[in-house]
């Protein structure tokens, strides 16, 4: 089997030659050898420009093939049963790289299918017990691309997480299985507008309606994929709470993030 990813509309590009099992084996080795690292993309308060959070994003640099797209390795991790190990690596790095005195929120991505795995909650409990991962500053972003097969299995654990102070966020809102009823079923207190909404000029009215409805329900909104100033301006006009994207800052390693954060905080 050759693993492929679609680039653009019709062009296809082979990223990895070999079977899914070959790729999964390489990825398991990468996790063990710490080839997989975490980059952090800042989020700002739209109204003030203040840095209020970061999203933790997994990055893989293969020793022979170079950088592997997250769209590829996350999909393979899910298909090969390695997604829990990837999530554990991200949470471990986030906990280890906690920046003293930096109390901004940290968001970690979790697939909807993982919410049915009890070990996920044990892992977060373990991170909390270190004292270096504050539940009140943690956001768990649930990807919208998959439905939860057994909602009854995730209700109690989600309730426990939110009771501890964790914020549940619905990622990629506006595509897939998006709905406000689903967001509320997940105890979500945040939703992230998919970049396809944020970047489309003709969908500004739709974005404003979503933000208004979210606020009516007491849910904050993050606009992701901001790549131009006018997109940030539209979010501000619509009353969006937070934003992230290359226009604001690219994902960066913890050391670079700290320097960037201090520079931004001091207004330089």
PDB file of C-alpha atoms in Angstrom:
ATOM      1  CA  UNK A   1       0.000   0.000   0.000  1.00  0.00           C
ATOM      2  CA  UNK A   2       1.318   3.445  -0.913  1.00  0.00           C
ATOM      3  CA  UNK A   3       0.237   6.239   1.405  1.00  0.00           C
ATOM      4  CA  UNK A   4      -0.795   9.333  -0.516  1.00  0.00           C
ATOM      5  CA  UNK A   5      -2.167  12.734   0.285  1.00  0.00           C
ATOM      6  CA  UNK A   6      -4.086  14.992  -2.043  1.00  0.00           C
ATOM      7  CA  UNK A   7      -2.359  18.300  -2.706  1.00  0.00           C
ATOM      8  CA  UNK A   8      -4.564  21.070  -4.051  1.00  0.00           C
ATOM      9  CA  UNK A   9      -7.458  19.780  -6.174  1.00  0.00           C
ATOM     10  CA  UNK A  10      -6.117  17.176  -8.580  1.00  0.00           C
ATOM     11  CA  UNK A  11      -2.378  16.803  -7.978  1.00  0.00           C
ATOM     12  CA  UNK A  12      -1.335  13.760  -5.966  1.00  0.00           C
ATOM     13  CA  UNK A  13       1.998  13.337  -4.305  1.00  0.00           C
ATOM     14  CA  UNK A  14       3.506  10.191  -2.809  1.00  0.00           C
ATOM     15  CA  UNK A  15       4.907  10.986   0.631  1.00  0.00           C
ATOM     16  CA  UNK A  16       5.852   7.498   1.770  1.00  0.00           C
ATOM     17  CA  UNK A  17       6.396   4.328  -0.225  1.00  0.00           C
ATOM     18  CA  UNK A  18       5.625   1.038   1.486  1.00  0.00           C
ATOM     19  CA  UNK A  19       2.842  -0.529   3.508  1.00  0.00           C
ATOM     20  CA  UNK A  20       0.820   1.057   6.250  1.00  0.00           C
ATOM     21  CA  UNK A  21       2.569  -1.329   8.640  1.00  0.00           C
ATOM     22  CA  UNK A  22       5.991  -0.055   7.509  1.00  0.00           C
ATOM     23  CA  UNK A  23       4.967   3.522   8.100  1.00  0.00           C
ATOM     24  CA  UNK A  24       3.386   2.704  11.457  1.00  0.00           C
ATOM     25  CA  UNK A  25       6.597   0.968  12.549  1.00  0.00           C
ATOM     26  CA  UNK A  26       8.643   4.023  11.585  1.00  0.00           C
ATOM     27  CA  UNK A  27       6.249   6.216  13.535  1.00  0.00           C
ATOM     28  CA  UNK A  28       6.430   4.028  16.629  1.00  0.00           C
ATOM     29  CA  UNK A  29      10.233   4.257  16.491  1.00  0.00           C
ATOM     30  CA  UNK A  30       9.927   8.029  16.031  1.00  0.00           C
ATOM     31  CA  UNK A  31       7.882   8.316  19.203  1.00  0.00           C
ATOM     32  CA  UNK A  32      10.369   6.219  21.168  1.00  0.00           C
ATOM     33  CA  UNK A  33      13.367   8.175  19.836  1.00  0.00           C
ATOM     34  CA  UNK A  34      11.703  11.564  20.335  1.00  0.00           C
ATOM     35  CA  UNK A  35      11.729  12.432  16.634  1.00  0.00           C
ATOM     36  CA  UNK A  36       8.196  13.661  17.327  1.00  0.00           C
ATOM     37  CA  UNK A  37       8.266  17.045  19.021  1.00  0.00           C
ATOM     38  CA  UNK A  38       5.755  19.737  19.941  1.00  0.00           C
ATOM     39  CA  UNK A  39       5.384  23.180  18.414  1.00  0.00           C
ATOM     40  CA  UNK A  40       3.140  25.834  19.941  1.00  0.00           C
ATOM     41  CA  UNK A  41       0.962  28.240  17.991  1.00  0.00           C
ATOM     42  CA  UNK A  42      -0.151  31.308  19.963  1.00  0.00           C
ATOM     43  CA  UNK A  43      -3.725  32.520  20.326  1.00  0.00           C
ATOM     44  CA  UNK A  44      -4.614  36.123  21.025  1.00  0.00           C
ATOM     45  CA  UNK A  45      -7.576  37.943  22.496  1.00  0.00           C
ATOM     46  CA  UNK A  46      -9.097  39.546  19.407  1.00  0.00           C
ATOM     47  CA  UNK A  47     -10.182  42.723  21.171  1.00  0.00           C
ATOM     48  CA  UNK A  48      -6.881  43.479  22.930  1.00  0.00           C
ATOM     49  CA  UNK A  49      -4.203  41.548  21.019  1.00  0.00           C
ATOM     50  CA  UNK A  50      -3.025  39.982  24.289  1.00  0.00           C
ATOM     51  CA  UNK A  51      -1.588  36.462  24.084  1.00  0.00           C
ATOM     52  CA  UNK A  52      -4.020  34.213  25.948  1.00  0.00           C
ATOM     53  CA  UNK A  53      -3.104  30.695  24.878  1.00  0.00           C
ATOM     54  CA  UNK A  54      -1.234  28.292  22.642  1.00  0.00           C
ATOM     55  CA  UNK A  55      -2.175  25.171  20.731  1.00  0.00           C
ATOM     56  CA  UNK A  56       0.249  22.251  21.102  1.00  0.00           C
ATOM     57  CA  UNK A  57       0.894  20.701  17.677  1.00  0.00           C
ATOM     58  CA  UNK A  58       2.829  17.499  16.990  1.00  0.00           C
ATOM     59  CA  UNK A  59       5.688  17.679  14.479  1.00  0.00           C
ATOM     60  CA  UNK A  60       7.661  14.768  13.013  1.00  0.00           C
ATOM     61  CA  UNK A  61      11.020  15.102  11.307  1.00  0.00           C
ATOM     62  CA  UNK A  62      11.965  11.751   9.780  1.00  0.00           C
ATOM     63  CA  UNK A  63      15.744  11.109   9.685  1.00  0.00           C
ATOM     64  CA  UNK A  64      15.620  10.258   5.957  1.00  0.00           C
ATOM     65  CA  UNK A  65      12.403  11.763   4.615  1.00  0.00           C
ATOM     66  CA  UNK A  66      12.498  15.025   6.524  1.00  0.00           C
ATOM     67  CA  UNK A  67       9.336  16.720   7.769  1.00  0.00           C
ATOM     68  CA  UNK A  68       6.206  14.551   7.518  1.00  0.00           C
ATOM     69  CA  UNK A  69       2.869  16.329   7.280  1.00  0.00           C
ATOM     70  CA  UNK A  70       0.684  16.004  10.404  1.00  0.00           C
ATOM     71  CA  UNK A  71      -2.254  15.280   8.078  1.00  0.00           C
ATOM     72  CA  UNK A  72      -0.419  12.111   7.096  1.00  0.00           C
ATOM     73  CA  UNK A  73       1.055  10.823  10.354  1.00  0.00           C
ATOM     74  CA  UNK A  74      -1.983  11.606  12.529  1.00  0.00           C
ATOM     75  CA  UNK A  75      -4.196   9.674  10.106  1.00  0.00           C
ATOM     76  CA  UNK A  76      -1.789   6.743  10.080  1.00  0.00           C
ATOM     77  CA  UNK A  77      -1.493   6.860  13.881  1.00  0.00           C
ATOM     78  CA  UNK A  78      -5.258   6.567  14.139  1.00  0.00           C
ATOM     79  CA  UNK A  79      -5.503   3.712  11.639  1.00  0.00           C
ATOM     80  CA  UNK A  80      -2.668   1.785  13.280  1.00  0.00           C
ATOM     81  CA  UNK A  81      -3.768   2.268  16.888  1.00  0.00           C
ATOM     82  CA  UNK A  82      -0.871   4.568  17.773  1.00  0.00           C
ATOM     83  CA  UNK A  83      -2.915   7.701  18.414  1.00  0.00           C
ATOM     84  CA  UNK A  84      -2.937   7.218  22.214  1.00  0.00           C
ATOM     85  CA  UNK A  85       0.883   7.079  22.171  1.00  0.00           C
ATOM     86  CA  UNK A  86       1.014  10.286  20.121  1.00  0.00           C
ATOM     87  CA  UNK A  87      -1.335  12.066  22.511  1.00  0.00           C
ATOM     88  CA  UNK A  88       0.703  10.835  25.468  1.00  0.00           C
ATOM     89  CA  UNK A  89       3.880  12.218  23.870  1.00  0.00           C
ATOM     90  CA  UNK A  90       2.284  15.628  23.352  1.00  0.00           C
ATOM     91  CA  UNK A  91       0.899  15.783  26.889  1.00  0.00           C
ATOM     92  CA  UNK A  92       4.260  14.675  28.309  1.00  0.00           C
ATOM     93  CA  UNK A  93       6.112  17.384  26.389  1.00  0.00           C
ATOM     94  CA  UNK A  94       3.576  20.049  27.306  1.00  0.00           C
ATOM     95  CA  UNK A  95       3.947  19.113  30.974  1.00  0.00           C
ATOM     96  CA  UNK A  96       7.766  19.075  30.792  1.00  0.00           C
ATOM     97  CA  UNK A  97       7.942  22.353  28.891  1.00  0.00           C
ATOM     98  CA  UNK A  98       5.617  24.280  31.160  1.00  0.00           C
ATOM     99  CA  UNK A  99       6.881  27.852  31.369  1.00  0.00           C
ATOM    100  CA  UNK A 100       7.000  29.162  34.965  1.00  0.00           C
ATOM    101  CA  UNK A 101       5.102  32.400  35.285  1.00  0.00           C
ATOM    102  CA  UNK A 102       3.370  31.904  31.947  1.00  0.00           C
ATOM    103  CA  UNK A 103      -0.244  31.151  32.833  1.00  0.00           C
ATOM    104  CA  UNK A 104      -1.713  31.224  29.330  1.00  0.00           C
ATOM    105  CA  UNK A 105      -3.945  28.363  28.220  1.00  0.00           C
ATOM    106  CA  UNK A 106      -2.547  25.297  26.466  1.00  0.00           C
ATOM    107  CA  UNK A 107      -4.733  23.349  24.007  1.00  0.00           C
ATOM    108  CA  UNK A 108      -4.142  19.666  23.205  1.00  0.00           C
ATOM    109  CA  UNK A 109      -5.878  17.895  20.324  1.00  0.00           C
ATOM    110  CA  UNK A 110      -7.820  14.695  20.960  1.00  0.00           C
ATOM    111  CA  UNK A 111      -9.763  12.631  18.442  1.00  0.00           C
ATOM    112  CA  UNK A 112     -13.424  12.060  19.212  1.00  0.00           C
ATOM    113  CA  UNK A 113     -12.775   8.315  19.138  1.00  0.00           C
ATOM    114  CA  UNK A 114     -10.246   8.690  21.981  1.00  0.00           C
ATOM    115  CA  UNK A 115     -12.911  10.060  24.289  1.00  0.00           C
ATOM    116  CA  UNK A 116     -14.248   6.506  24.653  1.00  0.00           C
ATOM    117  CA  UNK A 117     -10.870   5.232  25.895  1.00  0.00           C
ATOM    118  CA  UNK A 118     -10.663   5.292  29.730  1.00  0.00           C
ATOM    119  CA  UNK A 119      -6.856   5.463  29.570  1.00  0.00           C
ATOM    120  CA  UNK A 120      -7.146   8.971  28.111  1.00  0.00           C
ATOM    121  CA  UNK A 121      -8.522  10.304  31.382  1.00  0.00           C
ATOM    122  CA  UNK A 122      -5.935   8.395  33.426  1.00  0.00           C
ATOM    123  CA  UNK A 123      -3.234  10.068  31.342  1.00  0.00           C
ATOM    124  CA  UNK A 124      -4.573  13.555  32.049  1.00  0.00           C
ATOM    125  CA  UNK A 125      -4.969  12.728  35.739  1.00  0.00           C
ATOM    126  CA  UNK A 126      -1.314  11.691  35.750  1.00  0.00           C
ATOM    127  CA  UNK A 127      -0.317  14.993  34.158  1.00  0.00           C
ATOM    128  CA  UNK A 128      -2.351  16.937  36.727  1.00  0.00           C
ATOM    129  CA  UNK A 129      -0.735  15.045  39.601  1.00  0.00           C
ATOM    130  CA  UNK A 130       2.708  16.373  38.640  1.00  0.00           C
ATOM    131  CA  UNK A 131       1.579  19.859  39.594  1.00  0.00           C
ATOM    132  CA  UNK A 132       3.032  21.218  36.349  1.00  0.00           C
ATOM    133  CA  UNK A 133      -0.147  20.886  34.297  1.00  0.00           C
ATOM    134  CA  UNK A 134      -2.924  23.068  35.673  1.00  0.00           C
ATOM    135  CA  UNK A 135      -6.384  21.803  34.655  1.00  0.00           C
ATOM    136  CA  UNK A 136      -7.660  25.387  34.731  1.00  0.00           C
ATOM    137  CA  UNK A 137      -5.310  26.341  31.882  1.00  0.00           C
ATOM    138  CA  UNK A 138      -5.796  23.171  29.816  1.00  0.00           C
ATOM    139  CA  UNK A 139      -8.071  23.000  26.793  1.00  0.00           C
ATOM    140  CA  UNK A 140      -8.878  19.681  25.145  1.00  0.00           C
ATOM    141  CA  UNK A 141      -9.761  20.199  21.485  1.00  0.00           C
ATOM    142  CA  UNK A 142     -12.040  17.484  20.128  1.00  0.00           C
ATOM    143  CA  UNK A 143     -11.741  17.015  16.378  1.00  0.00           C
ATOM    144  CA  UNK A 144     -15.081  17.285  14.580  1.00  0.00           C
ATOM    145  CA  UNK A 145     -14.288  14.800  11.793  1.00  0.00           C
ATOM    146  CA  UNK A 146     -15.591  11.726  13.657  1.00  0.00           C
ATOM    147  CA  UNK A 147     -18.804  11.012  15.501  1.00  0.00           C
ATOM    148  CA  UNK A 148     -18.690   9.561  18.985  1.00  0.00           C
ATOM    149  CA  UNK A 149     -20.053   6.050  18.634  1.00  0.00           C
ATOM    150  CA  UNK A 150     -21.114   5.687  22.281  1.00  0.00           C
ATOM    151  CA  UNK A 151     -21.932   9.088  23.822  1.00  0.00           C
ATOM    152  CA  UNK A 152     -22.997   7.436  27.083  1.00  0.00           C
ATOM    153  CA  UNK A 153     -19.440   6.218  27.665  1.00  0.00           C
ATOM    154  CA  UNK A 154     -17.911   9.683  27.576  1.00  0.00           C
ATOM    155  CA  UNK A 155     -20.478  11.631  29.611  1.00  0.00           C
ATOM    156  CA  UNK A 156     -19.075  10.907  33.081  1.00  0.00           C
ATOM    157  CA  UNK A 157     -15.377  11.372  32.177  1.00  0.00           C
ATOM    158  CA  UNK A 158     -16.146  14.637  30.392  1.00  0.00           C
ATOM    159  CA  UNK A 159     -18.060  15.810  33.434  1.00  0.00           C
ATOM    160  CA  UNK A 160     -15.055  14.962  35.622  1.00  0.00           C
ATOM    161  CA  UNK A 161     -12.664  16.884  33.364  1.00  0.00           C
ATOM    162  CA  UNK A 162     -14.851  19.973  33.238  1.00  0.00           C
ATOM    163  CA  UNK A 163     -15.382  19.788  37.009  1.00  0.00           C
ATOM    164  CA  UNK A 164     -11.584  19.872  37.388  1.00  0.00           C
ATOM    165  CA  UNK A 165     -11.501  23.077  35.366  1.00  0.00           C
ATOM    166  CA  UNK A 166     -10.528  21.718  31.937  1.00  0.00           C
ATOM    167  CA  UNK A 167     -12.080  23.503  28.955  1.00  0.00           C
ATOM    168  CA  UNK A 168     -13.536  21.256  26.253  1.00  0.00           C
ATOM    169  CA  UNK A 169     -13.310  22.774  22.772  1.00  0.00           C
ATOM    170  CA  UNK A 170     -14.902  21.606  19.522  1.00  0.00           C
ATOM    171  CA  UNK A 171     -12.279  21.883  16.782  1.00  0.00           C
ATOM    172  CA  UNK A 172     -12.949  22.508  13.071  1.00  0.00           C
ATOM    173  CA  UNK A 173     -16.436  23.850  13.791  1.00  0.00           C
ATOM    174  CA  UNK A 174     -18.372  24.514  10.615  1.00  0.00           C
ATOM    175  CA  UNK A 175     -17.511  21.286   8.817  1.00  0.00           C
ATOM    176  CA  UNK A 176     -18.117  17.589   9.407  1.00  0.00           C
ATOM    177  CA  UNK A 177     -20.583  16.824  12.167  1.00  0.00           C
ATOM    178  CA  UNK A 178     -20.709  20.341  13.607  1.00  0.00           C
ATOM    179  CA  UNK A 179     -23.728  21.361  15.638  1.00  0.00           C
ATOM    180  CA  UNK A 180     -24.377  23.332  18.781  1.00  0.00           C
ATOM    181  CA  UNK A 181     -26.258  20.398  20.266  1.00  0.00           C
ATOM    182  CA  UNK A 182     -23.173  18.221  19.822  1.00  0.00           C
ATOM    183  CA  UNK A 183     -20.982  20.896  21.356  1.00  0.00           C
ATOM    184  CA  UNK A 184     -23.222  21.048  24.394  1.00  0.00           C
ATOM    185  CA  UNK A 185     -23.313  17.243  24.627  1.00  0.00           C
ATOM    186  CA  UNK A 186     -19.512  17.373  24.887  1.00  0.00           C
ATOM    187  CA  UNK A 187     -19.743  19.985  27.683  1.00  0.00           C
ATOM    188  CA  UNK A 188     -17.862  22.301  25.353  1.00  0.00           C
ATOM    189  CA  UNK A 189     -17.174  25.841  26.518  1.00  0.00           C
ATOM    190  CA  UNK A 190     -15.286  26.758  23.358  1.00  0.00           C
ATOM    191  CA  UNK A 191     -15.544  26.153  19.640  1.00  0.00           C
ATOM    192  CA  UNK A 192     -12.951  26.791  16.967  1.00  0.00           C
ATOM    193  CA  UNK A 193     -14.152  28.036  13.617  1.00  0.00           C
ATOM    194  CA  UNK A 194     -12.628  26.020  10.809  1.00  0.00           C
ATOM    195  CA  UNK A 195     -10.188  27.992   8.683  1.00  0.00           C
ATOM    196  CA  UNK A 196     -12.417  27.503   5.629  1.00  0.00           C
ATOM    197  CA  UNK A 197     -14.953  29.781   7.339  1.00  0.00           C
ATOM    198  CA  UNK A 198     -12.413  32.298   8.600  1.00  0.00           C
ATOM    199  CA  UNK A 199     -10.669  32.689   5.246  1.00  0.00           C
ATOM    200  CA  UNK A 200     -13.751  32.908   3.000  1.00  0.00           C
ATOM    201  CA  UNK A 201     -14.851  36.494   2.321  1.00  0.00           C
ATOM    202  CA  UNK A 202     -18.345  35.411   1.301  1.00  0.00           C
ATOM    203  CA  UNK A 203     -18.981  33.546   4.582  1.00  0.00           C
ATOM    204  CA  UNK A 204     -18.554  36.525   6.901  1.00  0.00           C
ATOM    205  CA  UNK A 205     -22.291  36.611   7.634  1.00  0.00           C
ATOM    206  CA  UNK A 206     -22.314  32.928   8.522  1.00  0.00           C
ATOM    207  CA  UNK A 207     -19.346  33.414  10.849  1.00  0.00           C
ATOM    208  CA  UNK A 208     -21.112  36.288  12.614  1.00  0.00           C
ATOM    209  CA  UNK A 209     -24.232  34.167  13.102  1.00  0.00           C
ATOM    210  CA  UNK A 210     -22.229  31.297  14.600  1.00  0.00           C
ATOM    211  CA  UNK A 211     -20.434  33.655  16.986  1.00  0.00           C
ATOM    212  CA  UNK A 212     -23.710  35.271  18.085  1.00  0.00           C
ATOM    213  CA  UNK A 213     -25.309  31.881  18.743  1.00  0.00           C
ATOM    214  CA  UNK A 214     -22.238  30.598  20.606  1.00  0.00           C
ATOM    215  CA  UNK A 215     -22.203  33.649  22.861  1.00  0.00           C
ATOM    216  CA  UNK A 216     -25.909  33.233  23.508  1.00  0.00           C
ATOM    217  CA  UNK A 217     -25.094  29.756  24.821  1.00  0.00           C
ATOM    218  CA  UNK A 218     -22.128  30.950  26.884  1.00  0.00           C
ATOM    219  CA  UNK A 219     -19.504  29.438  24.569  1.00  0.00           C
ATOM    220  CA  UNK A 220     -16.387  31.362  23.530  1.00  0.00           C
ATOM    221  CA  UNK A 221     -15.196  31.286  19.931  1.00  0.00           C
ATOM    222  CA  UNK A 222     -11.728  30.975  18.407  1.00  0.00           C
ATOM    223  CA  UNK A 223     -11.062  31.761  14.756  1.00  0.00           C
ATOM    224  CA  UNK A 224      -8.242  29.615  13.383  1.00  0.00           C
ATOM    225  CA  UNK A 225      -6.265  29.888  10.161  1.00  0.00           C
ATOM    226  CA  UNK A 226      -5.972  33.685  10.210  1.00  0.00           C
ATOM    227  CA  UNK A 227      -3.526  34.453   7.404  1.00  0.00           C
ATOM    228  CA  UNK A 228      -4.431  38.052   6.508  1.00  0.00           C
ATOM    229  CA  UNK A 229      -5.147  41.200   8.435  1.00  0.00           C
ATOM    230  CA  UNK A 230      -8.604  41.570   6.931  1.00  0.00           C
ATOM    231  CA  UNK A 231      -9.572  38.130   8.260  1.00  0.00           C
ATOM    232  CA  UNK A 232      -8.657  39.209  11.773  1.00  0.00           C
ATOM    233  CA  UNK A 233     -10.570  42.447  11.235  1.00  0.00           C
ATOM    234  CA  UNK A 234     -13.675  40.474  10.219  1.00  0.00           C
ATOM    235  CA  UNK A 235     -13.423  38.327  13.339  1.00  0.00           C
ATOM    236  CA  UNK A 236     -13.108  41.444  15.482  1.00  0.00           C
ATOM    237  CA  UNK A 237     -16.151  43.029  13.840  1.00  0.00           C
ATOM    238  CA  UNK A 238     -18.153  39.842  14.469  1.00  0.00           C
ATOM    239  CA  UNK A 239     -17.178  39.784  18.162  1.00  0.00           C
ATOM    240  CA  UNK A 240     -14.940  36.696  17.996  1.00  0.00           C
ATOM    241  CA  UNK A 241     -13.118  36.068  21.283  1.00  0.00           C
ATOM    242  CA  UNK A 242      -9.794  34.590  20.194  1.00  0.00           C
ATOM    243  CA  UNK A 243      -7.786  34.020  17.027  1.00  0.00           C
ATOM    244  CA  UNK A 244      -4.745  32.150  15.793  1.00  0.00           C
ATOM    245  CA  UNK A 245      -2.951  31.750  12.489  1.00  0.00           C
ATOM    246  CA  UNK A 246       0.193  32.634  10.570  1.00  0.00           C
ATOM    247  CA  UNK A 247      -0.787  36.313  10.507  1.00  0.00           C
ATOM    248  CA  UNK A 248      -0.373  36.302  14.287  1.00  0.00           C
ATOM    249  CA  UNK A 249       2.444  33.767  14.714  1.00  0.00           C
ATOM    250  CA  UNK A 250       3.600  30.457  13.286  1.00  0.00           C
ATOM    251  CA  UNK A 251       3.913  27.338  15.466  1.00  0.00           C
ATOM    252  CA  UNK A 252       7.269  27.371  17.292  1.00  0.00           C
ATOM    253  CA  UNK A 253       9.273  25.358  19.777  1.00  0.00           C
ATOM    254  CA  UNK A 254       8.975  26.156  23.480  1.00  0.00           C
ATOM    255  CA  UNK A 255      12.235  28.115  23.699  1.00  0.00           C
ATOM    256  CA  UNK A 256      11.315  30.336  20.746  1.00  0.00           C
ATOM    257  CA  UNK A 257       7.792  30.720  22.085  1.00  0.00           C
ATOM    258  CA  UNK A 258       9.092  32.023  25.395  1.00  0.00           C
ATOM    259  CA  UNK A 259      11.203  34.688  23.678  1.00  0.00           C
ATOM    260  CA  UNK A 260       8.300  35.635  21.395  1.00  0.00           C
ATOM    261  CA  UNK A 261       5.871  35.756  24.320  1.00  0.00           C
ATOM    262  CA  UNK A 262       8.125  37.982  26.418  1.00  0.00           C
ATOM    263  CA  UNK A 263       8.725  40.288  23.470  1.00  0.00           C
ATOM    264  CA  UNK A 264       5.007  40.554  22.748  1.00  0.00           C
ATOM    265  CA  UNK A 265       4.151  41.034  26.425  1.00  0.00           C
ATOM    266  CA  UNK A 266       6.585  43.952  26.676  1.00  0.00           C
ATOM    267  CA  UNK A 267       5.223  45.498  23.490  1.00  0.00           C
ATOM    268  CA  UNK A 268       8.477  45.318  21.550  1.00  0.00           C
TER     269      UNK A 268
END
